Amino acid sequence: MIFKNAKINAFRTWGLLLTMLGMGLMVLGTAGIVFWGQAGKVFAGVGLVFGLIMMMGSLAIYFWAGMLSTNAVQIQCPECDKLTKMLGKTDRCMFCHTILTLDPNQANITAEELESQKSTT
Ligand SMILES: [Zn+2]
């Protein structure tokens, strides 16, 4: 996990980033026409197409996150006592980012051990 965050929150972050990037590309592409005239039109076309693809990608990520969150397990976090949602066997609390697990074998290892386990498997 690049952001030390709950998986659902991470999906939302990526979705938002892609939307911003897509919009940025579209604006940049349109600005290309203003600055470079005829030559900028090619740049604008590429920018608009890639921007649109990124926006659609972010829409798919949002949709996927929504689907995932409907079948996520809702549990009460032992650290902050708030209700959080978990994806898979291990995930982080949405509020205090404590690592939570449903797997008893991993329940007592540290965060560093968990991260190294993830990278090897
Ligand atoms: Zn918590």
Coordinates of N, CA and C and ligand atoms in Angstrom, one line a residue:
M1 N 0.8 -1.2 0.0 CA 0.0 0.0 0.0 C 0.9 1.3 0.0
I2 N 0.7 2.1 -1.0 CA 1.5 3.3 -1.1 C 1.1 4.3 0.0
F3 N -0.1 4.6 0.0 CA -0.6 5.4 1.1 C -1.0 4.5 2.3
K4 N -0.5 4.8 3.5 CA -0.9 3.9 4.6 C -2.3 4.2 5.0
N5 N -3.2 3.5 4.3 CA -4.6 3.9 4.5 C -5.5 2.6 4.3
A6 N -6.7 2.8 4.6 CA -7.7 1.7 4.4 C -7.8 1.5 2.9
K7 N -8.1 0.3 2.5 CA -8.1 0.0 1.0 C -9.2 0.8 0.3
I8 N -10.4 0.9 0.9 CA -11.5 1.6 0.3 C -11.0 3.1 0.1
N9 N -10.4 3.7 1.2 CA -9.9 5.1 1.1 C -8.9 5.2 0.0
A10 N -8.0 4.2 -0.1 CA -7.0 4.3 -1.1 C -7.6 4.3 -2.5
F11 N -8.6 3.5 -2.7 CA -9.3 3.5 -4.0 C -9.9 4.8 -4.4
R12 N -10.5 5.4 -3.3 CA -11.0 6.8 -3.5 C -10.0 7.8 -3.9
T13 N -8.8 7.7 -3.2 CA -7.7 8.6 -3.5 C -7.2 8.5 -4.9
W14 N -7.1 7.2 -5.4 CA -6.6 7.0 -6.8 C -7.7 7.5 -7.7
G15 N -9.0 7.3 -7.4 CA -10.0 7.7 -8.3 C -10.0 9.3 -8.4
L16 N -9.8 9.9 -7.3 CA -9.7 11.4 -7.3 C -8.5 11.9 -8.1
L17 N -7.3 11.2 -7.9 CA -6.1 11.6 -8.6 C -6.3 11.5 -10.1
L18 N -6.9 10.3 -10.5 CA -7.1 10.1 -11.9 C -8.0 11.2 -12.5
T19 N -9.1 11.5 -11.8 CA -10.0 12.6 -12.3 C -9.3 13.9 -12.5
M20 N -8.4 14.2 -11.4 CA -7.7 15.5 -11.5 C -6.7 15.5 -12.7
L21 N -6.0 14.3 -12.9 CA -5.1 14.2 -14.0 C -5.8 14.3 -15.3
G22 N -6.9 13.6 -15.4 CA -7.7 13.6 -16.7 C -8.1 15.1 -17.0
M23 N -8.7 15.8 -16.0 CA -9.1 17.1 -16.2 C -8.0 18.0 -16.6
G24 N -6.8 17.8 -15.9 CA -5.6 18.6 -16.1 C -5.2 18.4 -17.6
L25 N -5.2 17.2 -18.1 CA -4.8 16.9 -19.4 C -5.7 17.6 -20.4
M26 N -7.0 17.5 -20.1 CA -8.0 18.1 -21.0 C -7.8 19.7 -21.1
V27 N -7.6 20.3 -19.9 CA -7.3 21.7 -19.9 C -6.1 22.1 -20.6
L28 N -5.0 21.3 -20.4 CA -3.7 21.5 -21.0 C -3.8 21.4 -22.5
G29 N -4.6 20.4 -22.9 CA -4.8 20.2 -24.4 C -5.5 21.3 -25.0
T30 N -6.5 21.8 -24.4 CA -7.2 23.0 -24.9 C -6.4 24.2 -24.9
A31 N -5.5 24.3 -23.9 CA -4.6 25.5 -23.8 C -3.6 25.4 -24.9
G32 N -3.3 24.2 -25.4 CA -2.4 24.0 -26.5 C -2.8 24.7 -27.7
I33 N -4.1 24.7 -28.0 CA -4.6 25.4 -29.2 C -4.4 26.9 -29.1
V34 N -4.6 27.4 -27.9 CA -4.5 28.9 -27.7 C -3.0 29.3 -27.9
F35 N -2.1 28.5 -27.3 CA -0.7 28.9 -27.4 C 0.0 28.6 -28.7
W36 N -0.3 27.4 -29.3 CA 0.5 27.0 -30.5 C -0.3 27.0 -31.8
G37 N -1.6 27.4 -31.7 CA -2.4 27.4 -32.9 C -2.6 26.1 -33.5
Q38 N -2.2 26.0 -34.8 CA -2.5 24.8 -35.6 C -1.7 23.6 -35.1
A39 N -0.5 23.8 -34.7 CA 0.3 22.7 -34.1 C -0.2 22.2 -32.8
G40 N -0.9 23.1 -32.1 CA -1.4 22.7 -30.8 C -2.6 21.8 -30.9
K41 N -3.2 21.8 -32.1 CA -4.5 21.0 -32.3 C -4.2 19.5 -32.1
V42 N -3.0 19.0 -32.6 CA -2.7 17.6 -32.4 C -2.5 17.3 -30.9
F43 N -1.8 18.2 -30.2 CA -1.5 18.1 -28.8 C -2.9 18.1 -28.1
A44 N -3.8 19.0 -28.5 CA -5.1 19.1 -27.8 C -5.9 17.8 -28.0
G45 N -5.8 17.2 -29.2 CA -6.5 16.0 -29.5 C -6.0 14.8 -28.6
V46 N -4.7 14.7 -28.5 CA -4.1 13.7 -27.7 C -4.5 13.9 -26.2
G47 N -4.4 15.2 -25.8 CA -4.7 15.5 -24.4 C -6.1 15.2 -24.1
L48 N -7.1 15.5 -25.0 CA -8.5 15.3 -24.7 C -8.8 13.8 -24.7
V49 N -8.2 13.0 -25.6 CA -8.4 11.6 -25.6 C -7.9 10.9 -24.3
F50 N -6.6 11.2 -24.0 CA -6.0 10.7 -22.8 C -6.8 11.1 -21.5
G51 N -7.2 12.4 -21.5 CA -8.0 12.9 -20.4 C -9.3 12.2 -20.2
L52 N -9.9 11.9 -21.3 CA -11.2 11.2 -21.3 C -11.0 9.7 -20.8
I53 N -9.9 9.1 -21.3 CA -9.6 7.7 -20.8 C -9.4 7.7 -19.3
M54 N -8.6 8.7 -18.8 CA -8.3 8.7 -17.4 C -9.6 9.0 -16.6
M55 N -10.5 9.9 -17.1 CA -11.7 10.1 -16.4 C -12.6 8.9 -16.4
M56 N -12.6 8.1 -17.5 CA -13.4 6.9 -17.5 C -12.7 5.8 -16.6
G57 N -11.4 5.8 -16.5 CA -10.7 4.9 -15.6 C -11.1 5.2 -14.1
S58 N -11.1 6.5 -13.8 CA -11.4 6.9 -12.5 C -12.9 6.6 -12.1
L59 N -13.7 6.7 -13.1 CA -15.1 6.3 -12.9 C -15.2 4.8 -12.6
A60 N -14.4 4.0 -13.3 CA -14.4 2.6 -13.1 C -13.9 2.2 -11.7
I61 N -12.8 3.0 -11.3 CA -12.3 2.8 -9.9 C -13.3 3.1 -8.9
Y62 N -14.0 4.2 -9.1 CA -15.1 4.6 -8.1 C -16.2 3.6 -8.1
F63 N -16.6 3.1 -9.2 CA -17.6 2.1 -9.3 C -17.1 0.8 -8.6
W64 N -15.9 0.4 -8.8 CA -15.3 -0.8 -8.2 C -15.3 -0.6 -6.7
A65 N -14.8 0.5 -6.3 CA -14.8 0.8 -4.8 C -16.1 0.7 -4.2
G66 N -17.1 1.2 -4.9 CA -18.5 1.2 -4.4 C -19.0 -0.3 -4.3
M67 N -18.7 -1.1 -5.3 CA -19.0 -2.5 -5.3 C -18.3 -3.2 -4.2
L68 N -17.0 -2.9 -4.0 CA -16.3 -3.6 -2.9 C -16.8 -3.2 -1.6
S69 N -17.2 -1.9 -1.4 CA -17.6 -1.5 -0.1 C -18.9 -2.1 0.3
T70 N -19.7 -2.5 -0.7 CA -21.0 -3.1 -0.3 C -20.8 -4.5 0.3
N71 N -19.7 -5.2 -0.1 CA -19.5 -6.6 0.5 C -18.3 -6.6 1.4
A72 N -17.9 -5.4 1.9 CA -16.9 -5.3 2.9 C -17.4 -5.7 4.3
V73 N -16.6 -6.2 5.1 CA -17.0 -6.6 6.4 C -17.0 -5.4 7.3
Q74 N -18.1 -5.1 8.0 CA -18.1 -4.0 8.9 C -17.8 -4.4 10.3
I75 N -16.7 -3.8 10.9 CA -16.3 -4.2 12.2 C -16.1 -3.0 13.1
Q76 N -16.0 -3.2 14.4 CA -15.7 -2.1 15.3 C -14.2 -2.1 15.5
C77 N -13.5 -1.0 15.3 CA -12.1 -0.9 15.5 C -11.7 -1.0 17.0
P78 N -10.8 -1.9 17.3 CA -10.4 -2.0 18.7 C -9.6 -0.8 19.2
E79 N -9.0 0.0 18.3 CA -8.2 1.2 18.7 C -9.1 2.4 19.0
C80 N -10.0 2.7 18.1 CA -10.7 4.0 18.2 C -12.2 3.8 18.4
D81 N -12.6 2.5 18.4 CA -14.0 2.1 18.7 C -15.0 2.6 17.7
K82 N -14.5 3.0 16.5 CA -15.4 3.5 15.5 C -15.7 2.3 14.5
L83 N -16.9 2.4 13.9 CA -17.2 1.3 12.9 C -16.4 1.6 11.6
T84 N -15.7 0.5 11.2 CA -14.9 0.7 9.9 C -15.2 -0.5 9.0
K85 N -14.8 -0.4 7.8 CA -15.1 -1.5 6.8 C -13.7 -2.1 6.4
M86 N -13.8 -3.4 6.3 CA -12.5 -4.1 6.0 C -12.7 -4.8 4.6
L87 N -11.6 -4.8 3.8 CA -11.6 -5.5 2.6 C -10.6 -6.6 2.7
G88 N -10.9 -7.9 2.4 CA -10.0 -9.0 2.5 C -9.7 -9.3 4.0
K89 N -8.6 -10.0 4.2 CA -8.3 -10.5 5.5 C -7.6 -9.5 6.4
T90 N -6.8 -8.6 5.7 CA -6.1 -7.5 6.5 C -6.4 -6.2 5.8
D91 N -6.6 -5.2 6.6 CA -6.9 -3.9 6.1 C -6.6 -2.9 7.2
R92 N -6.6 -1.6 6.9 CA -6.4 -0.6 7.9 C -7.7 0.0 8.3
C93 N -7.7 0.5 9.5 CA -8.9 1.2 10.0 C -9.0 2.5 9.2
M94 N -10.2 2.9 8.8 CA -10.4 4.1 8.0 C -10.1 5.4 8.8
F95 N -10.2 5.3 10.1 CA -10.1 6.5 11.0 C -8.7 6.6 11.6
C96 N -8.2 5.5 12.3 CA -6.9 5.7 12.9 C -5.8 4.9 12.2
H97 N -6.1 4.2 11.1 CA -5.1 3.5 10.2 C -4.4 2.4 10.9
T98 N -5.0 1.9 12.0 CA -4.5 0.7 12.6 C -4.7 -0.5 11.7
I99 N -3.7 -1.4 11.6 CA -3.9 -2.6 10.8 C -4.8 -3.6 11.5
L100 N -5.8 -4.0 10.9 CA -6.8 -5.0 11.4 C -6.7 -6.2 10.6
T101 N -6.9 -7.4 11.3 CA -6.9 -8.6 10.5 C -7.9 -9.6 11.0
L102 N -8.4 -10.5 10.1 CA -9.3 -11.5 10.5 C -8.6 -12.8 10.6
D103 N -7.3 -12.8 10.2 CA -6.5 -14.0 10.2 C -5.7 -14.1 11.6
P104 N -6.0 -15.1 12.4 CA -5.4 -15.2 13.7 C -3.9 -15.4 13.6
N105 N -3.3 -15.9 12.5 CA -1.9 -16.1 12.4 C -1.1 -14.8 12.2
Q106 N -1.9 -13.8 11.7 CA -1.2 -12.5 11.5 C -1.6 -11.5 12.6
A107 N -2.4 -11.9 13.5 CA -2.9 -11.0 14.5 C -1.9 -10.3 15.4
N108 N -0.7 -11.0 15.6 CA 0.2 -10.5 16.6 C 1.5 -10.0 16.0
I109 N 1.6 -9.9 14.6 CA 2.8 -9.4 14.1 C 2.8 -7.9 13.9
T110 N 3.9 -7.3 13.7 CA 4.0 -5.8 13.6 C 3.7 -5.4 12.2
A111 N 3.5 -4.1 12.0 CA 3.1 -3.5 10.7 C 4.3 -3.8 9.7
E112 N 5.5 -3.7 10.2 CA 6.7 -3.8 9.3 C 6.7 -5.3 8.7
E113 N 6.4 -6.2 9.6 CA 6.4 -7.6 9.2 C 5.3 -7.9 8.2
L114 N 4.2 -7.2 8.4 CA 3.1 -7.4 7.4 C 3.4 -6.8 6.1
E115 N 4.1 -5.7 6.0 CA 4.4 -5.0 4.8 C 5.4 -5.9 4.0
S116 N 6.4 -6.5 4.7 CA 7.4 -7.3 4.1 C 6.8 -8.6 3.6
Q117 N 5.8 -9.1 4.3 CA 5.1 -10.3 3.9 C 4.4 -10.0 2.6
K118 N 3.8 -8.9 2.5 CA 3.0 -8.5 1.3 C 3.9 -8.4 0.1
S119 N 5.1 -7.9 0.2 CA 6.0 -7.7 -0.9 C 6.5 -9.0 -1.4
T120 N 6.7 -10.0 -0.5 CA 7.2 -11.3 -0.9 C 6.2 -12.2 -1.6
T121 N 5.0 -12.1 -1.2 CA 4.0 -13.0 -1.7 C 3.3 -12.3 -2.9
Ligands
ZN1 ZN -9.6 2.7 14.3

